[in-house]
mmCIF file of N, CA and C in Angstrom:
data_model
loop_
_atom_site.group_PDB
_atom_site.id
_atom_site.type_symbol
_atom_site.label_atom_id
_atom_site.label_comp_id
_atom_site.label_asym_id
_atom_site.label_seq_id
_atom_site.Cartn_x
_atom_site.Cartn_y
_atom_site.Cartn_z
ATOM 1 N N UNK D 1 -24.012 7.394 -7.341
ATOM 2 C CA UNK D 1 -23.077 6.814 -8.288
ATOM 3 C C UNK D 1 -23.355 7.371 -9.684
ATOM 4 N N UNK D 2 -22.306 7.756 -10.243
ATOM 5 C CA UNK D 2 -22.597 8.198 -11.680
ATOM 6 C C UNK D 2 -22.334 7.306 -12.737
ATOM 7 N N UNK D 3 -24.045 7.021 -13.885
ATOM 8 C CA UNK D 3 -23.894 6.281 -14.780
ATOM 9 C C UNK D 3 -22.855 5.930 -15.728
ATOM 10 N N UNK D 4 -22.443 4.884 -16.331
ATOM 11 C CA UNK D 4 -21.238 4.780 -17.112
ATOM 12 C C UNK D 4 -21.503 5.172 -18.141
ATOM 13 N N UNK D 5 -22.717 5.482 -18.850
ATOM 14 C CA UNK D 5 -22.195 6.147 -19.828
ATOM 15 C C UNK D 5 -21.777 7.768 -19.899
ATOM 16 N N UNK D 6 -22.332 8.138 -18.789
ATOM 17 C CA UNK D 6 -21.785 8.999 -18.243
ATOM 18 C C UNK D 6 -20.404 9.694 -18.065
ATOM 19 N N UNK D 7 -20.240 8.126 -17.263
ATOM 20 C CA UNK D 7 -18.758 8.545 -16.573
ATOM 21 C C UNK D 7 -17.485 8.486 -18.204
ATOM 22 N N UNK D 8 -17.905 7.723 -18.860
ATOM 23 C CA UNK D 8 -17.484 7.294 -20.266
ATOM 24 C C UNK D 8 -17.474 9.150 -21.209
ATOM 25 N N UNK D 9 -18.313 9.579 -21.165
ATOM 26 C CA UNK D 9 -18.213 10.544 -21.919
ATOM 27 C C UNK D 9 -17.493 11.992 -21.336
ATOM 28 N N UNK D 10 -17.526 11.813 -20.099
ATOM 29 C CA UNK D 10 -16.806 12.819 -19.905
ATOM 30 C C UNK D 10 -15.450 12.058 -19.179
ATOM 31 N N UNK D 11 -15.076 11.111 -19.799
ATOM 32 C CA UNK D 11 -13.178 10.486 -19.654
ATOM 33 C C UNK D 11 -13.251 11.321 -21.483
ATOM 34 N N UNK D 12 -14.446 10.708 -22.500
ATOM 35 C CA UNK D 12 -13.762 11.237 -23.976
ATOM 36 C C UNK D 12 -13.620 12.685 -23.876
ATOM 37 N N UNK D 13 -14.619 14.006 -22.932
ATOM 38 C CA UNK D 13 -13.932 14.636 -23.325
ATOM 39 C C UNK D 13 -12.677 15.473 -22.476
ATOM 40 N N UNK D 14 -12.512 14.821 -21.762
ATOM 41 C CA UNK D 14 -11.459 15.229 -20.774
ATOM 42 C C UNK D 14 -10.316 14.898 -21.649
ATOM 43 N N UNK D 15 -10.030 13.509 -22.778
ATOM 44 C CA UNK D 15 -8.921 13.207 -23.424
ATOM 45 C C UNK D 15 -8.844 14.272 -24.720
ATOM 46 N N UNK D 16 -10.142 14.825 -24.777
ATOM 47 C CA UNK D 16 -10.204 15.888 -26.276
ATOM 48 C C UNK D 16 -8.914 16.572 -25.820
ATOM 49 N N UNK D 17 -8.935 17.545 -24.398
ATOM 50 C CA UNK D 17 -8.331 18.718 -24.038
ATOM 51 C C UNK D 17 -6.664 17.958 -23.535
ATOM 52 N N UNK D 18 -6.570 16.655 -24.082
ATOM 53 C CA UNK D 18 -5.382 16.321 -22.793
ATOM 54 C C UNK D 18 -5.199 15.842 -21.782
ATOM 55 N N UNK D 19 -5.992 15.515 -20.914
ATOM 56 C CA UNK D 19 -6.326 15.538 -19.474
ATOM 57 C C UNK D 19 -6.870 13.705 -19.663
ATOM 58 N N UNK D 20 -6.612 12.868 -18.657
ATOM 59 C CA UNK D 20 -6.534 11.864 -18.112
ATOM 60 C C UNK D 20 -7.562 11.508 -16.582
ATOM 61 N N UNK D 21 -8.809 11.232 -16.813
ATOM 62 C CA UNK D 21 -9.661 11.011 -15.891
ATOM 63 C C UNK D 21 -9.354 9.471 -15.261
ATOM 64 N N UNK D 22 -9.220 9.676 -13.795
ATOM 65 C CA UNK D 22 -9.347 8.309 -13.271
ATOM 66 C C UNK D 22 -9.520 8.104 -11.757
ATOM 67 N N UNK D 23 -10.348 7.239 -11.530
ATOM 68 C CA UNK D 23 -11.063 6.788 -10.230
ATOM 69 C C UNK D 23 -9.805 7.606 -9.003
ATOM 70 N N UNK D 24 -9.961 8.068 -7.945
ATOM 71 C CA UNK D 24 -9.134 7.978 -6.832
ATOM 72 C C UNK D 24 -9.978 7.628 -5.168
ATOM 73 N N UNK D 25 -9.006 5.975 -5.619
ATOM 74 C CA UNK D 25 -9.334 5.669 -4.074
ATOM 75 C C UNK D 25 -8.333 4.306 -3.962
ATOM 76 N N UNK D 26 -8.570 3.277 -2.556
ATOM 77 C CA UNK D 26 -7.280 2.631 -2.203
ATOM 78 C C UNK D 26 -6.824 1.630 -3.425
ATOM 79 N N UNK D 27 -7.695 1.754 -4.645
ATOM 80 C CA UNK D 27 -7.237 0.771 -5.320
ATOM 81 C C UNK D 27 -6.200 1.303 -6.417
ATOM 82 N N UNK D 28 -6.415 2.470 -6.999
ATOM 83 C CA UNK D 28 -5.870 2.917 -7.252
ATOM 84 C C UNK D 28 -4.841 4.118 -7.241
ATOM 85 N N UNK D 29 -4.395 4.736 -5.788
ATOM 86 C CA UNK D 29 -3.383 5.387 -5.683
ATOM 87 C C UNK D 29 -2.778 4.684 -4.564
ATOM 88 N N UNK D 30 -1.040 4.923 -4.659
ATOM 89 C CA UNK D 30 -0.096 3.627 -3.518
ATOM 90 C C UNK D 30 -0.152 4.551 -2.276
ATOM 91 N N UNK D 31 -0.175 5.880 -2.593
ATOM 92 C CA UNK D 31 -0.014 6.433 -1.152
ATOM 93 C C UNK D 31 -0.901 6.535 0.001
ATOM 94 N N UNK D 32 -2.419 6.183 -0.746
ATOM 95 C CA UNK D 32 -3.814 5.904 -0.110
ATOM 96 C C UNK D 32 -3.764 4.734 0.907
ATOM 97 N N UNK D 33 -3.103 3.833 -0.365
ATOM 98 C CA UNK D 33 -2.872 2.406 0.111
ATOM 99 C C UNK D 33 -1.997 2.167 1.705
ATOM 100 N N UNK D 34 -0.609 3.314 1.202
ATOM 101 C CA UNK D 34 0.423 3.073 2.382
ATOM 102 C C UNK D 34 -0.161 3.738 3.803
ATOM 103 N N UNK D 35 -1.270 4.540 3.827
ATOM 104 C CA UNK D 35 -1.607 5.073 4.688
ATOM 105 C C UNK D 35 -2.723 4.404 5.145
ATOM 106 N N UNK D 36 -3.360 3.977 4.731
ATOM 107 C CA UNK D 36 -4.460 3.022 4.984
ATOM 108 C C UNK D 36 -4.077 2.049 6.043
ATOM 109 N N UNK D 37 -2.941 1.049 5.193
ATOM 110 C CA UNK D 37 -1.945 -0.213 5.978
ATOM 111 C C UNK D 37 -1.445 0.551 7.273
ATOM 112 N N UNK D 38 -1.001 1.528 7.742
ATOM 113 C CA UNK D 38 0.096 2.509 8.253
ATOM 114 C C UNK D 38 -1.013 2.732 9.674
ATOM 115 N N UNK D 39 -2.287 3.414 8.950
ATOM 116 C CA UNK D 39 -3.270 3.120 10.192
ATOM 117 C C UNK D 39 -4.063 1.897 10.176
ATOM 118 N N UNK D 40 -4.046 1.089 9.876
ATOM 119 C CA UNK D 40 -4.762 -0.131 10.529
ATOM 120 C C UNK D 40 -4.083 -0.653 11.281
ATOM 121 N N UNK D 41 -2.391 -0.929 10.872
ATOM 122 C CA UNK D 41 -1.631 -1.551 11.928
ATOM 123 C C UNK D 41 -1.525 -0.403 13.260
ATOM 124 N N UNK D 42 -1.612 0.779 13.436
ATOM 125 C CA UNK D 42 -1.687 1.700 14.306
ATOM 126 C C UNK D 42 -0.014 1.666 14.462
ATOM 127 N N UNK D 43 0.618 1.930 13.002
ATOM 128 C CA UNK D 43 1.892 2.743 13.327
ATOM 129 C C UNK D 43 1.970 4.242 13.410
ATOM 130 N N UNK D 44 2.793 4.583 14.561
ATOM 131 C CA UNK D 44 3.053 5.501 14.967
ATOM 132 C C UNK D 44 4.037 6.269 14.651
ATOM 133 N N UNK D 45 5.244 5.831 13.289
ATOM 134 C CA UNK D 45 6.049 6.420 12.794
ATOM 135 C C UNK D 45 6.533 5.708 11.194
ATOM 136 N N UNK D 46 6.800 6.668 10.240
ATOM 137 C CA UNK D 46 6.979 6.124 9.039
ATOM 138 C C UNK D 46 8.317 6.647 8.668
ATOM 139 N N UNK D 47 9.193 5.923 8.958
ATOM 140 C CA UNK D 47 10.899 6.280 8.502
ATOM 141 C C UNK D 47 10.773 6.555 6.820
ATOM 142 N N UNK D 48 11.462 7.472 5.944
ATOM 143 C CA UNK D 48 11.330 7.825 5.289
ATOM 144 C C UNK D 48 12.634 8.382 4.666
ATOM 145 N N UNK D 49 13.687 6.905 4.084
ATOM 146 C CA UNK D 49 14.879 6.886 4.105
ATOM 147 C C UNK D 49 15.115 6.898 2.643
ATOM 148 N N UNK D 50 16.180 8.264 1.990
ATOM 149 C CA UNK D 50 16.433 8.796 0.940
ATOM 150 C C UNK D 50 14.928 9.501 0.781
ATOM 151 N N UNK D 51 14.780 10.727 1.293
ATOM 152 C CA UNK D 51 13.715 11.189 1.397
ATOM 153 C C UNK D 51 13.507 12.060 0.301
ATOM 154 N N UNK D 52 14.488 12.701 -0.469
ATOM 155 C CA UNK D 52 15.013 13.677 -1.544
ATOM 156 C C UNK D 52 14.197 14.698 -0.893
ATOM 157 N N UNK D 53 13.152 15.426 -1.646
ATOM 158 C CA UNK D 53 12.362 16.709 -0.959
ATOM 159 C C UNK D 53 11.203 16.183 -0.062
ATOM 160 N N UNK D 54 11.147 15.144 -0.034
ATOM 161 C CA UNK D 54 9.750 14.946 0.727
ATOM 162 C C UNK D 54 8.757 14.649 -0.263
ATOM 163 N N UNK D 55 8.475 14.390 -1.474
ATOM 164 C CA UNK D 55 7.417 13.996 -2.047
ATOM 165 C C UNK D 55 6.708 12.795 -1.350
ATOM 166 N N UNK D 56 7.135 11.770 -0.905
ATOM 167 C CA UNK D 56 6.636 9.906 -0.409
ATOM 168 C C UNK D 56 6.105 10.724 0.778
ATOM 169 N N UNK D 57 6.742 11.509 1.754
ATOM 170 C CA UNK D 57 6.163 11.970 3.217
ATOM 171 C C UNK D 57 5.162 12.822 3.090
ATOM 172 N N UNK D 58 5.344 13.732 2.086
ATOM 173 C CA UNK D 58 3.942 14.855 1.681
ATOM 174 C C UNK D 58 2.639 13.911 1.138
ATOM 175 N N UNK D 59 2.731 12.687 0.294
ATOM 176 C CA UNK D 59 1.721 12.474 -0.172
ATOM 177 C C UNK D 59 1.119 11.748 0.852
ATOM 178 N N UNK D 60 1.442 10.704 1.755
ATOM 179 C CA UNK D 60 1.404 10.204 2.639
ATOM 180 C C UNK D 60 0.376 10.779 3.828
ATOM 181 N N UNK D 61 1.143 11.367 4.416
ATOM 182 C CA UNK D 61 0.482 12.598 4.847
ATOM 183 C C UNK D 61 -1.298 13.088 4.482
ATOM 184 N N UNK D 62 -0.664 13.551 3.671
ATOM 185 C CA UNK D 62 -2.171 14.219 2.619
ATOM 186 C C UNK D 62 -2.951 12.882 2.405
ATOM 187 N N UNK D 63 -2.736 11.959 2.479
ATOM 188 C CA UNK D 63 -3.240 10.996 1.844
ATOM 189 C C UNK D 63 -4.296 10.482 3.519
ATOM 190 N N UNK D 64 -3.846 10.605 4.707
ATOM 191 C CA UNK D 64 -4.213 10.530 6.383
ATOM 192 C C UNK D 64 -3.708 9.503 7.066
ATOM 193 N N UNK D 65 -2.567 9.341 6.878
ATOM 194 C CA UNK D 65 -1.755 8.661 7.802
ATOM 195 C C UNK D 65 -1.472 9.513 9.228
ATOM 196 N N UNK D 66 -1.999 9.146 10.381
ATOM 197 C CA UNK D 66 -2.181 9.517 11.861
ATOM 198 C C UNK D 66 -0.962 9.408 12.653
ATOM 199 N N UNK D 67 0.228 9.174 11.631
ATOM 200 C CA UNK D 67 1.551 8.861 12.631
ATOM 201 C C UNK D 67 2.727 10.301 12.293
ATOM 202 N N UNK D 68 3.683 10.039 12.495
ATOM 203 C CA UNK D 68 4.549 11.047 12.251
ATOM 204 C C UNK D 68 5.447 10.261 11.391
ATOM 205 N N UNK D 69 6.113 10.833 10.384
ATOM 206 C CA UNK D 69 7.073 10.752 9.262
ATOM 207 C C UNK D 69 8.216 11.657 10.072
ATOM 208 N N UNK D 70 9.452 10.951 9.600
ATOM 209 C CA UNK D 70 11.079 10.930 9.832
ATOM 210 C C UNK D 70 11.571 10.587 8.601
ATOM 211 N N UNK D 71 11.821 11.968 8.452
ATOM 212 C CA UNK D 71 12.427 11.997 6.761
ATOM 213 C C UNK D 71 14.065 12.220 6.866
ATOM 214 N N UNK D 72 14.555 11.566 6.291
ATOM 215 C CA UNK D 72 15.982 11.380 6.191
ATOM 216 C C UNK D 72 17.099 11.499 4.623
ATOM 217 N N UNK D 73 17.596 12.477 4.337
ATOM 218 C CA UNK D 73 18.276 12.823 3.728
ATOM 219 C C UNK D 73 19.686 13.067 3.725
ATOM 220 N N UNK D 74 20.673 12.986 3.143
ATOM 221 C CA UNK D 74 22.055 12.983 2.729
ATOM 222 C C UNK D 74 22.350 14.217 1.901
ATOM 223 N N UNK D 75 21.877 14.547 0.837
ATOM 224 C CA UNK D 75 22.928 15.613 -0.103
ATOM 225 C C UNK D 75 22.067 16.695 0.811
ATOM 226 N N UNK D 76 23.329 17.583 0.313
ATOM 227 C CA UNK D 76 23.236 19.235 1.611
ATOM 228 C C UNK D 76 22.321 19.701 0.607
ATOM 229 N N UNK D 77 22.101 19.943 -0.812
ATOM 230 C CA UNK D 77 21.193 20.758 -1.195
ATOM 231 C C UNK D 77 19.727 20.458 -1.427
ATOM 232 N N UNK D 78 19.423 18.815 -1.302
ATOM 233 C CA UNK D 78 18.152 18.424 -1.229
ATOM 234 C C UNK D 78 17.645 18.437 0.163
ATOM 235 N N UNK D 79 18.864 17.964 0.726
ATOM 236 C CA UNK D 79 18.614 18.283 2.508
ATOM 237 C C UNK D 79 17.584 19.970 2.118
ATOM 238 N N UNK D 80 18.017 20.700 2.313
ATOM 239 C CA UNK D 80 17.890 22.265 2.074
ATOM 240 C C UNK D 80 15.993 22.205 1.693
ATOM 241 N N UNK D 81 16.282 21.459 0.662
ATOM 242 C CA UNK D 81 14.569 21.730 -0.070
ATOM 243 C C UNK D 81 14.003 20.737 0.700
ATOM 244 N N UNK D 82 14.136 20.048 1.707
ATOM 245 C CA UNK D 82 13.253 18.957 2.509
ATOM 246 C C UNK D 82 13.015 19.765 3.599
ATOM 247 N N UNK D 83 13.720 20.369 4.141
ATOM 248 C CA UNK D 83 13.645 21.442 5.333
ATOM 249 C C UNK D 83 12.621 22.158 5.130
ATOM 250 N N UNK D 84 12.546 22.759 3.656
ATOM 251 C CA UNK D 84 11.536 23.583 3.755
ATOM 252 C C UNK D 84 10.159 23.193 3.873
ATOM 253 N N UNK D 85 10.344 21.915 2.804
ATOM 254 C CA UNK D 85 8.900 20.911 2.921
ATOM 255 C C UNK D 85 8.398 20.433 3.753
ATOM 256 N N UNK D 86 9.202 20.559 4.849
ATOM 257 C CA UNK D 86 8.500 19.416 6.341
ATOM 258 C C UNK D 86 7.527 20.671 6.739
ATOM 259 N N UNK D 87 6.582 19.919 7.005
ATOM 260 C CA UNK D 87 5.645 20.694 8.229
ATOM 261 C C UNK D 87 4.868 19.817 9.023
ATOM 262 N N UNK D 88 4.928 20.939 10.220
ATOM 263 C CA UNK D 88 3.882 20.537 11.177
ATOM 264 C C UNK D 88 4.507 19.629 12.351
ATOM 265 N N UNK D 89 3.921 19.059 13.303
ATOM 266 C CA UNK D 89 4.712 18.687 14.303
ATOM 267 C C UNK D 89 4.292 16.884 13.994
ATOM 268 N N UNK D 90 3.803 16.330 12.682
ATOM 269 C CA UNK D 90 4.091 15.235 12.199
ATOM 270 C C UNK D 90 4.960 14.808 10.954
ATOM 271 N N UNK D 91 5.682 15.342 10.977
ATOM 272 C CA UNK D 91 6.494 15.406 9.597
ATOM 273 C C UNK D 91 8.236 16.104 10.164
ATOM 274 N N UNK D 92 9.056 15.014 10.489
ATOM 275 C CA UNK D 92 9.998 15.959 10.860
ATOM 276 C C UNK D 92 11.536 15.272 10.131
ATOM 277 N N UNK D 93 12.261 16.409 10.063
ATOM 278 C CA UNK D 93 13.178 16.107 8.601
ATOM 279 C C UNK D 93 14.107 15.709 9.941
ATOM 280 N N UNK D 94 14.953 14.795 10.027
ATOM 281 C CA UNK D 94 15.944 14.022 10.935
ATOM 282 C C UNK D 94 17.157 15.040 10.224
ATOM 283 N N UNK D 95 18.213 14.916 11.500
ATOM 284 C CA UNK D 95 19.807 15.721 10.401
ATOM 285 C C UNK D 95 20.024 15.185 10.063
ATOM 286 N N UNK D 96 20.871 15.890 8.688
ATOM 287 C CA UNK D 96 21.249 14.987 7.098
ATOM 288 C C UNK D 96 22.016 14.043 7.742
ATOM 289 N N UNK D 97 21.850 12.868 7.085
ATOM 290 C CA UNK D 97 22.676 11.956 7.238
ATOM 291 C C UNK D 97 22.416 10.654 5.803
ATOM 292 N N UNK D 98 23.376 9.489 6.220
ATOM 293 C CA UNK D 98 23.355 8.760 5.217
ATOM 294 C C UNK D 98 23.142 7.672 5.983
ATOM 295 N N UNK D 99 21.744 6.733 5.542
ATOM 296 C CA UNK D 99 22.011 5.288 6.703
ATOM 297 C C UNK D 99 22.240 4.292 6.234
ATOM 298 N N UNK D 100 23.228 3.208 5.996
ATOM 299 C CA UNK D 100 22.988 2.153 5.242
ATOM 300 C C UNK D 100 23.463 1.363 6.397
ATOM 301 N N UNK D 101 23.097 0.178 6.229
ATOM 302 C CA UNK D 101 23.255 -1.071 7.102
ATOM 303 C C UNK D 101 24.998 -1.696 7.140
ATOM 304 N N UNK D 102 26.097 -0.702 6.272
ATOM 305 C CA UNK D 102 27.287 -1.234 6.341
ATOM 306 C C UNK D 102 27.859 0.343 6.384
ATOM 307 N N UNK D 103 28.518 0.555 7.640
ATOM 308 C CA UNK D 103 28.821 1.767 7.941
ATOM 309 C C UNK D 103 30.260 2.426 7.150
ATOM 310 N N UNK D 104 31.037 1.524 6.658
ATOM 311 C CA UNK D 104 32.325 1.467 5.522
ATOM 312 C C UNK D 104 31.248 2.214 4.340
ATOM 313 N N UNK D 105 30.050 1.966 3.626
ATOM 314 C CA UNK D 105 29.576 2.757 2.703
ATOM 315 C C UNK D 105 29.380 4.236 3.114
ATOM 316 N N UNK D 106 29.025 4.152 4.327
ATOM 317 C CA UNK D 106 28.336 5.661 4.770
ATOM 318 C C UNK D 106 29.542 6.424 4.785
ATOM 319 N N UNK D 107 30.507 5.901 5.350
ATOM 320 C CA UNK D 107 31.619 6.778 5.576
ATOM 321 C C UNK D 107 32.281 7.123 4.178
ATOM 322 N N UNK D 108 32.376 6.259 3.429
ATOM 323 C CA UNK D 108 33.222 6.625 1.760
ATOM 324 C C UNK D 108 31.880 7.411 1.479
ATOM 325 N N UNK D 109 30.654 7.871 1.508
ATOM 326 C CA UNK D 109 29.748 8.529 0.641
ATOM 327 C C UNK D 109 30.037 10.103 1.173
ATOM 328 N N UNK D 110 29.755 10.111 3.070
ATOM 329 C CA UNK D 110 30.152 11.230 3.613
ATOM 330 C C UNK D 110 31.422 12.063 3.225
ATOM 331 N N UNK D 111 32.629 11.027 2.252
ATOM 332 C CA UNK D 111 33.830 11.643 2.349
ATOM 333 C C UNK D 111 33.703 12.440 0.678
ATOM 334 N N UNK D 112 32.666 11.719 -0.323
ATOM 335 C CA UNK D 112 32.394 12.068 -1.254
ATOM 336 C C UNK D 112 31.429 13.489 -1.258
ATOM 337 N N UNK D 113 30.779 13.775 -0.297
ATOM 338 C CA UNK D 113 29.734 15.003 -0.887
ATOM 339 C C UNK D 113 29.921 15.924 0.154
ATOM 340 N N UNK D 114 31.027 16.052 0.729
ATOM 341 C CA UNK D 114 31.154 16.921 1.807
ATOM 342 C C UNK D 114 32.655 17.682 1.163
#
C-alpha cells in the first residue's frame, strides 16, 4: 500500500501538468461495477440497447464481464462504426434495428431515417 503522503504528492504533481489521479476499482468506476454484478449473478448476456459505437459494450468487456454483449443500433451510420467495434465471438452487433416497447414508434422512426 502506498503512504498518503505519498499518494498526496504525486495527485499535486500530476495536477501541476493537468492530469487527474484517481483510485480505479469497483468503487469507483460503473463499468467495473456492471461487470462485477453481471458475473456474480452468472449472466450470460448483456443487451446493449441504443448502443451508438459500442463504448458501454467495449468498457464492459474490458472491464471482465464473462458473458456476451448484443449491441443494438438504429442509425445506418453509427450502425457502420459499431460494426467495426464489435469483436470477438463475445461482443456481437445484432442488425440495425430500433426496439421500443410500442411498435407505432419504431415504425414512424424507421420511416424517418431510412
Amino acid at each position: 500500500m502506498i503512504p498518503h503522503s505519498l499518494e498526496l504528492r504525486t495527485r499535486d504533481i500530476a495536477r501541476l501538468v493537468g492530469l487527474e489521479v484517481s483510485p480505479s476499482n469497483l468503487y469507483s468506476r460503473f463499468e467495473l461495477r456492471v461487470a462485477e454484478v453481471l458475473n456474480i449473478k452468472q449472466a450470460r448476456f448483456l443487451l446493449d440497447v441504443g448502443a451508438n459505437q459500442g463504448q458501454f459494450a467495449s468498457a464492459v468487456l474490458k472491464a471482465g464481464f464473462e458473458g456476451t454483449v448484443i449491441s443494438f443500433e438504429a442509425l445506418p451510420q453509427v450502425y457502420q462504426e459499431l460494426l467495426a467495434s464489435a469483436f470477438g465471438k463475445r461482443w456481437v452487433a445484432a442488425p440495425r434495428a430500433a426496439l421500443s416497447g410500442r411498435s407505432d414508434l419504431t415504425q414512424r422512426f424507421f420511416e424517418v431515417i431510412q
